[in-house]
mmCIF file of C-alpha atoms in Angstrom:
data_model
loop_
_atom_site.group_PDB
_atom_site.id
_atom_site.type_symbol
_atom_site.label_atom_id
_atom_site.label_comp_id
_atom_site.label_asym_id
_atom_site.label_seq_id
_atom_site.Cartn_x
_atom_site.Cartn_y
_atom_site.Cartn_z
ATOM 1 C CA MET A 1 -8.461 -12.060 -11.368
ATOM 2 C CA ASP A 2 -11.721 -11.488 -13.344
ATOM 3 C CA ILE A 3 -12.227 -8.143 -15.030
ATOM 4 C CA ILE A 4 -15.021 -5.654 -15.072
ATOM 5 C CA ARG A 5 -14.199 -3.458 -18.187
ATOM 6 C CA ILE A 6 -15.504 0.245 -18.974
ATOM 7 C CA ASP A 7 -14.631 1.606 -22.151
ATOM 8 C CA ASN A 8 -14.688 5.100 -23.394
ATOM 9 C CA LEU A 9 -16.890 6.704 -20.594
ATOM 10 C CA GLU A 10 -17.433 10.460 -21.698
ATOM 11 C CA VAL A 11 -17.073 13.029 -19.057
ATOM 12 C CA TYR A 12 -17.243 16.840 -19.596
ATOM 13 C CA ALA A 13 -14.868 18.298 -17.043
ATOM 14 C CA TYR A 14 -12.408 21.088 -16.427
ATOM 15 C CA HIS A 15 -9.002 19.873 -16.039
ATOM 16 C CA GLY A 16 -5.940 21.430 -17.685
ATOM 17 C CA VAL A 17 -3.030 23.667 -17.077
ATOM 18 C CA TYR A 18 -4.524 26.679 -18.996
ATOM 19 C CA ASP A 19 -7.216 28.956 -17.605
ATOM 20 C CA GLU A 20 -9.352 28.473 -20.745
ATOM 21 C CA GLU A 21 -9.280 24.705 -20.104
ATOM 22 C CA LYS A 22 -10.521 25.236 -16.624
ATOM 23 C CA GLU A 23 -13.127 27.856 -17.707
ATOM 24 C CA LYS A 24 -14.644 26.291 -20.692
ATOM 25 C CA GLY A 25 -14.008 22.537 -20.075
ATOM 26 C CA GLN A 26 -13.640 19.849 -22.430
ATOM 27 C CA TYR A 27 -14.594 16.094 -23.025
ATOM 28 C CA PHE A 28 -12.434 13.443 -21.437
ATOM 29 C CA TYR A 29 -12.879 9.670 -22.038
ATOM 30 C CA VAL A 30 -12.210 7.061 -19.380
ATOM 31 C CA ASN A 31 -11.232 3.394 -19.908
ATOM 32 C CA ALA A 32 -10.995 1.361 -16.796
ATOM 33 C CA GLU A 33 -10.376 -2.445 -15.991
ATOM 34 C CA LEU A 34 -11.391 -3.322 -12.400
ATOM 35 C CA TYR A 35 -9.835 -6.529 -11.362
ATOM 36 C CA THR A 36 -11.856 -8.318 -8.844
ATOM 37 C CA ASN A 37 -13.542 -11.829 -8.150
ATOM 38 C CA THR A 38 -16.986 -12.147 -9.868
ATOM 39 C CA ARG A 39 -17.495 -15.740 -9.192
ATOM 40 C CA LYS A 40 -19.694 -15.305 -6.110
ATOM 41 C CA ALA A 41 -21.905 -12.805 -7.897
ATOM 42 C CA GLY A 42 -21.980 -15.122 -11.023
ATOM 43 C CA MET A 43 -22.849 -18.123 -9.073
ATOM 44 C CA ASN A 44 -25.662 -16.600 -7.126
ATOM 45 C CA ASP A 45 -26.904 -13.783 -9.670
ATOM 46 C CA ASP A 46 -26.527 -11.329 -6.732
ATOM 47 C CA LEU A 47 -25.650 -7.630 -7.448
ATOM 48 C CA ASP A 48 -25.031 -7.156 -3.705
ATOM 49 C CA VAL A 49 -21.769 -9.245 -4.025
ATOM 50 C CA SER A 50 -20.626 -7.624 -7.221
ATOM 51 C CA THR A 51 -19.206 -4.300 -8.201
ATOM 52 C CA ASN A 52 -21.957 -2.386 -9.849
ATOM 53 C CA TYR A 53 -20.475 -0.978 -13.091
ATOM 54 C CA GLY A 54 -23.164 1.698 -13.216
ATOM 55 C CA THR A 55 -22.349 2.877 -9.913
ATOM 56 C CA VAL A 56 -18.632 2.826 -10.858
ATOM 57 C CA CYS A 57 -19.489 5.071 -14.077
ATOM 58 C CA ASP A 58 -21.549 7.448 -11.832
ATOM 59 C CA PHE A 59 -18.607 7.735 -9.265
ATOM 60 C CA ILE A 60 -16.028 8.399 -12.100
ATOM 61 C CA HIS A 61 -18.350 11.064 -13.474
ATOM 62 C CA ASP A 62 -18.953 12.788 -10.316
ATOM 63 C CA PHE A 63 -15.251 12.672 -9.244
ATOM 64 C CA MET A 64 -13.987 14.147 -12.370
ATOM 65 C CA THR A 65 -16.636 16.911 -12.478
ATOM 66 C CA LYS A 66 -16.311 17.913 -8.692
ATOM 67 C CA HIS A 67 -12.564 18.052 -8.771
ATOM 68 C CA THR A 68 -10.280 20.320 -11.172
ATOM 69 C CA TYR A 69 -6.654 19.405 -11.742
ATOM 70 C CA ASP A 70 -3.920 20.834 -13.886
ATOM 71 C CA LEU A 71 -2.546 17.323 -15.029
ATOM 72 C CA ILE A 72 -4.324 14.253 -16.371
ATOM 73 C CA GLU A 73 -1.589 12.335 -14.599
ATOM 74 C CA THR A 74 -3.235 13.742 -11.290
ATOM 75 C CA VAL A 75 -6.736 13.019 -12.432
ATOM 76 C CA ALA A 76 -5.633 9.419 -13.141
ATOM 77 C CA GLU A 77 -3.777 8.992 -9.701
ATOM 78 C CA GLN A 78 -6.472 10.519 -7.603
ATOM 79 C CA LEU A 79 -9.318 8.810 -9.386
ATOM 80 C CA ALA A 80 -7.564 5.341 -9.097
ATOM 81 C CA GLN A 81 -7.085 5.812 -5.436
ATOM 82 C CA ALA A 82 -10.769 7.133 -4.906
ATOM 83 C CA LEU A 83 -12.015 3.976 -6.782
ATOM 84 C CA LEU A 84 -10.056 1.683 -4.861
ATOM 85 C CA LEU A 85 -11.214 3.159 -1.554
ATOM 86 C CA GLU A 86 -14.680 3.152 -2.428
ATOM 87 C CA PHE A 87 -15.235 -0.244 -4.105
ATOM 88 C CA LYS A 88 -13.956 -2.739 -1.725
ATOM 89 C CA LEU A 89 -14.203 -5.767 -3.874
ATOM 90 C CA VAL A 90 -11.776 -4.253 -6.495
ATOM 91 C CA LYS A 91 -8.210 -5.284 -5.726
ATOM 92 C CA SER A 92 -6.570 -3.287 -8.425
ATOM 93 C CA ILE A 93 -7.256 -1.126 -11.459
ATOM 94 C CA LEU A 94 -5.957 -0.276 -14.805
ATOM 95 C CA LEU A 95 -7.103 3.217 -15.655
ATOM 96 C CA GLU A 96 -6.690 5.408 -18.795
ATOM 97 C CA ILE A 97 -7.728 9.163 -18.941
ATOM 98 C CA ARG A 98 -7.888 10.201 -22.634
ATOM 99 C CA LYS A 99 -7.839 13.968 -23.601
ATOM 100 C CA PRO A 100 -8.808 14.269 -27.228
ATOM 101 C CA HIS A 101 -8.983 18.124 -27.141
ATOM 102 C CA ALA A 102 -5.692 18.955 -25.503
ATOM 103 C CA PRO A 103 -4.195 22.276 -26.505
ATOM 104 C CA ILE A 104 -1.628 21.021 -28.953
ATOM 105 C CA GLU A 105 -1.204 22.745 -32.243
ATOM 106 C CA LYS A 106 -0.708 19.488 -34.302
ATOM 107 C CA GLU A 107 -3.094 17.109 -35.653
ATOM 108 C CA PHE A 108 -3.594 14.090 -33.148
ATOM 109 C CA GLU A 109 -6.387 11.914 -31.983
ATOM 110 C CA SER A 110 -5.781 12.208 -28.307
ATOM 111 C CA VAL A 111 -3.308 12.154 -25.619
ATOM 112 C CA SER A 112 -3.844 9.897 -22.500
ATOM 113 C CA VAL A 113 -2.356 8.674 -19.300
ATOM 114 C CA GLU A 114 -2.626 5.020 -18.166
ATOM 115 C CA ILE A 115 -1.803 3.733 -14.664
ATOM 116 C CA GLU A 116 -2.116 0.589 -12.861
ATOM 117 C CA ARG A 117 -2.691 0.704 -9.124
ATOM 118 C CA GLY A 118 -3.932 -1.675 -6.375
ATOM 119 C CA TRP A 119 -3.822 -3.102 -2.772
ATOM 120 C CA HIS A 120 -0.538 -4.636 -1.723
ATOM 121 C CA GLU A 121 0.078 -7.005 1.129
ATOM 122 C CA ALA A 122 2.939 -5.991 3.583
ATOM 123 C CA PHE A 123 4.193 -7.238 6.928
ATOM 124 C CA VAL A 124 5.667 -4.592 9.304
ATOM 125 C CA ALA A 125 7.581 -5.445 12.427
ATOM 126 C CA PHE A 126 7.308 -3.156 15.370
ATOM 127 C CA GLY A 127 9.432 -2.831 18.489
ATOM 128 C CA SER A 128 10.294 -0.600 21.486
ATOM 129 C CA ASN A 129 12.616 -0.620 24.544
ATOM 130 C CA LEU A 130 12.486 3.009 25.846
ATOM 131 C CA GLY A 131 9.842 4.715 27.947
ATOM 132 C CA ASP A 132 6.356 3.518 27.850
ATOM 133 C CA LYS A 133 6.886 0.725 25.101
ATOM 134 C CA GLU A 134 3.376 -0.455 24.818
ATOM 135 C CA LYS A 135 2.134 3.116 24.411
ATOM 136 C CA PHE A 136 4.537 3.907 21.600
ATOM 137 C CA ILE A 137 3.511 0.762 19.764
ATOM 138 C CA ASP A 138 -0.251 1.132 20.333
ATOM 139 C CA GLU A 139 -0.038 5.004 19.141
ATOM 140 C CA ALA A 140 1.996 3.859 16.073
ATOM 141 C CA ILE A 141 -0.765 1.133 15.146
ATOM 142 C CA GLU A 142 -3.449 3.674 15.704
ATOM 143 C CA ALA A 143 -1.702 6.334 13.368
ATOM 144 C CA LEU A 144 -1.271 3.734 10.708
ATOM 145 C CA SER A 145 -4.837 2.487 10.951
ATOM 146 C CA ASN A 146 -6.146 6.200 10.530
ATOM 147 C CA LEU A 147 -4.670 6.425 6.977
ATOM 148 C CA PRO A 148 -7.016 5.620 4.272
ATOM 149 C CA GLN A 149 -4.316 3.975 2.173
ATOM 150 C CA ILE A 150 -3.538 1.413 4.840
ATOM 151 C CA ASN A 151 -5.812 -1.428 6.314
ATOM 152 C CA ILE A 152 -4.601 -3.337 9.162
ATOM 153 C CA VAL A 153 -5.424 -6.995 8.757
ATOM 154 C CA ALA A 154 -3.767 -8.702 11.652
ATOM 155 C CA ILE A 155 -1.475 -7.913 14.617
ATOM 156 C CA SER A 156 0.437 -10.356 16.516
ATOM 157 C CA ASP A 157 0.967 -10.438 20.255
ATOM 158 C CA LYS A 158 3.472 -8.177 21.823
ATOM 159 C CA ILE A 159 6.353 -10.375 23.104
ATOM 160 C CA VAL A 160 9.178 -9.401 25.420
ATOM 161 C CA THR A 161 12.605 -10.039 23.743
ATOM 162 C CA GLU A 162 16.283 -9.567 24.548
ATOM 163 C CA PRO A 163 18.165 -6.896 22.713
ATOM 164 C CA TYR A 164 19.792 -7.929 19.507
ATOM 165 C CA GLY A 165 23.480 -7.104 19.009
ATOM 166 C CA ASN A 166 25.961 -6.109 21.607
ATOM 167 C CA VAL A 167 24.611 -3.056 22.929
ATOM 168 C CA GLU A 168 23.739 -2.796 26.464
ATOM 169 C CA GLN A 169 20.073 -1.878 26.847
ATOM 170 C CA ASP A 170 16.626 -2.730 28.216
ATOM 171 C CA VAL A 171 14.619 -5.527 27.038
ATOM 172 C CA PHE A 172 12.247 -4.875 23.774
ATOM 173 C CA LEU A 173 8.558 -5.279 23.219
ATOM 174 C CA ASN A 174 8.206 -6.703 19.737
ATOM 175 C CA GLY A 175 5.554 -7.774 17.375
ATOM 176 C CA VAL A 176 4.381 -7.939 13.637
ATOM 177 C CA MET A 177 1.416 -6.623 11.806
ATOM 178 C CA LYS A 178 -0.032 -7.497 8.428
ATOM 179 C CA ILE A 179 -1.394 -4.812 6.289
ATOM 180 C CA GLU A 180 -2.879 -4.091 3.012
ATOM 181 C CA THR A 181 -1.800 -0.747 1.498
ATOM 182 C CA LEU A 182 -2.210 1.467 -1.652
ATOM 183 C CA LEU A 183 1.289 2.945 -1.012
ATOM 184 C CA PRO A 184 4.270 1.626 -3.011
ATOM 185 C CA ALA A 185 7.048 0.277 -0.829
ATOM 186 C CA ASP A 186 9.145 3.479 -0.647
ATOM 187 C CA GLU A 187 6.226 5.523 0.218
ATOM 188 C CA LEU A 188 5.168 3.089 2.974
ATOM 189 C CA LEU A 189 8.825 3.376 4.301
ATOM 190 C CA GLN A 190 8.482 7.212 4.364
ATOM 191 C CA ILE A 191 5.146 6.932 6.388
ATOM 192 C CA LEU A 192 6.810 4.409 8.813
ATOM 193 C CA GLN A 193 9.769 6.830 9.278
ATOM 194 C CA LYS A 194 7.469 9.699 10.004
ATOM 195 C CA VAL A 195 5.541 7.658 12.743
ATOM 196 C CA GLU A 196 8.936 6.746 14.129
ATOM 197 C CA GLU A 197 10.023 10.335 14.185
ATOM 198 C CA HIS A 198 6.693 11.348 15.915
ATOM 199 C CA ALA A 199 7.605 8.868 18.728
ATOM 200 C CA GLY A 200 10.824 10.609 19.248
ATOM 201 C CA ARG A 201 12.868 7.948 17.387
ATOM 202 C CA GLU A 202 16.644 8.879 17.248
ATOM 203 C CA ARG A 203 19.109 7.029 15.072
ATOM 204 C CA LYS A 204 22.327 7.241 17.085
ATOM 205 C CA ILE A 205 23.718 3.740 17.821
ATOM 206 C CA HIS A 206 23.187 0.873 15.467
ATOM 207 C CA TRP A 207 20.906 -1.837 17.074
ATOM 208 C CA GLY A 208 20.743 0.738 19.905
ATOM 209 C CA PRO A 209 17.736 1.664 22.164
ATOM 210 C CA ARG A 210 14.787 3.336 20.320
ATOM 211 C CA THR A 211 11.299 4.565 21.334
ATOM 212 C CA LEU A 212 9.887 2.986 18.208
ATOM 213 C CA ASP A 213 11.086 0.773 15.395
ATOM 214 C CA LEU A 214 9.147 -0.002 12.351
ATOM 215 C CA ASP A 215 10.525 -2.251 9.605
ATOM 216 C CA ILE A 216 8.948 -3.554 6.438
ATOM 217 C CA ILE A 217 9.662 -7.350 6.469
ATOM 218 C CA PHE A 218 7.756 -8.350 3.423
ATOM 219 C CA TYR A 219 6.058 -6.440 0.598
ATOM 220 C CA ASP A 220 3.976 -8.685 -1.476
ATOM 221 C CA ASP A 221 6.591 -11.240 -2.747
ATOM 222 C CA ASP A 222 8.683 -8.429 -4.140
ATOM 223 C CA ILE A 223 12.673 -8.446 -3.824
ATOM 224 C CA ILE A 224 13.689 -4.847 -3.279
ATOM 225 C CA SER A 225 17.223 -3.727 -2.853
ATOM 226 C CA GLU A 226 17.604 0.092 -2.751
ATOM 227 C CA ASP A 227 19.992 2.086 -0.684
ATOM 228 C CA ASP A 228 17.388 2.823 2.069
ATOM 229 C CA LEU A 229 15.227 -0.147 1.702
ATOM 230 C CA ILE A 230 15.969 -3.951 1.314
ATOM 231 C CA VAL A 231 12.815 -6.253 1.374
ATOM 232 C CA PRO A 232 12.510 -8.931 2.462
ATOM 233 C CA HIS A 233 14.340 -7.790 5.689
ATOM 234 C CA PRO A 234 17.904 -9.286 5.240
ATOM 235 C CA ASP A 235 18.517 -10.534 8.789
ATOM 236 C CA MET A 236 14.975 -11.773 9.616
ATOM 237 C CA LYS A 237 16.096 -15.435 9.430
ATOM 238 C CA ASN A 238 18.093 -14.773 12.647
ATOM 239 C CA ARG A 239 15.505 -12.744 14.512
ATOM 240 C CA ASP A 240 13.341 -14.748 16.583
ATOM 241 C CA PHE A 241 11.600 -11.508 17.547
ATOM 242 C CA VAL A 242 10.402 -11.357 13.907
ATOM 243 C CA LEU A 243 9.763 -14.972 13.155
ATOM 244 C CA LYS A 244 7.953 -15.775 16.422
ATOM 245 C CA PRO A 245 5.285 -13.186 15.999
ATOM 246 C CA LEU A 246 5.091 -13.951 12.301
ATOM 247 C CA MET A 247 4.362 -17.491 13.293
ATOM 248 C CA GLN A 248 1.262 -16.329 14.869
ATOM 249 C CA ILE A 249 -0.296 -14.365 11.846
ATOM 250 C CA ALA A 250 1.417 -15.967 8.916
ATOM 251 C CA PRO A 251 3.137 -19.365 9.510
ATOM 252 C CA TYR A 252 2.796 -20.500 5.907
ATOM 253 C CA LYS A 253 4.026 -17.193 4.243
ATOM 254 C CA LEU A 254 6.684 -18.138 1.885
ATOM 255 C CA HIS A 255 9.995 -16.298 1.761
ATOM 256 C CA PRO A 256 10.457 -15.160 -1.861
ATOM 257 C CA VAL A 257 14.273 -15.501 -1.658
ATOM 258 C CA TYR A 258 14.804 -18.763 0.443
ATOM 259 C CA ARG A 259 11.601 -20.240 -0.680
ATOM 260 C CA LYS A 260 10.795 -21.463 2.949
ATOM 261 C CA THR A 261 7.773 -20.902 5.056
ATOM 262 C CA ILE A 262 8.039 -18.762 8.171
ATOM 263 C CA SER A 263 7.313 -22.048 10.101
ATOM 264 C CA ASP A 264 10.363 -23.702 8.560
ATOM 265 C CA MET A 265 12.578 -20.597 9.208
ATOM 266 C CA TYR A 266 11.517 -20.396 12.804
ATOM 267 C CA ALA A 267 12.187 -24.095 13.247
ATOM 268 C CA GLU A 268 15.533 -23.772 11.834
ATOM 269 C CA LEU A 269 16.407 -20.882 14.101
ATOM 270 C CA MET A 270 15.173 -22.681 17.167
ATOM 271 C CA ALA A 271 17.361 -25.629 16.232
ATOM 272 C CA LYS A 272 20.467 -23.585 15.894
ATOM 273 C CA LYS A 273 19.756 -22.078 19.405
ATOM 274 C CA GLN A 274 19.785 -25.646 21.177
#
């Protein structure tokens, strides 16, 4: 990605743990690297298709003076998210908040916090086989679309599929959505589980009936192995109710472990079933 860089933007603001810092204020300095694509603006000499660094500077100044936080960690986190939500052409940001007048009884130049944040691509499978299946799924999609940290990019058709596993139960309604999100994978999982709980999801029987099921299939090209989260989904290669809707919206998505496209994986699964 191309970079728009802002160095040592001076802002007088009122962040700090101590009352004196909040009352008297102090100077902060902001360094930012905005990762974007400048080619269209560069080829056409058109500010309308660029990220205006003057506007970015004004935004940073206004945000830091209108809000008050105890920690510069919080300043950095909230400012990075606000910038990414406001400036749509910026895909990620490296942001440093320097505090040269921190209340430290030693000689020092400054203390600072530096973070990198950005938009991530994820694929989330959805399913339901209890009650009003379509309603549960539509309400889940709406709930996710209402979160500022999530943009829904594409949604597959909802397909009727037979239950997976050996549990006697009704047929499922399944599909997959592609999203962009500012949330790390573990926080995205927490959000999905809250949406499931709101739909009355109960986890009593493995592969059993459920009002709503939301699974992270891919998160960027990351390979994640945690106690409560494995990505890519470990059994997706055997699940036509995942691969078939993925074929609609991302047939050439490459599996980071198998190094095969969704199209290839789906073809292999169909060959096994013949």
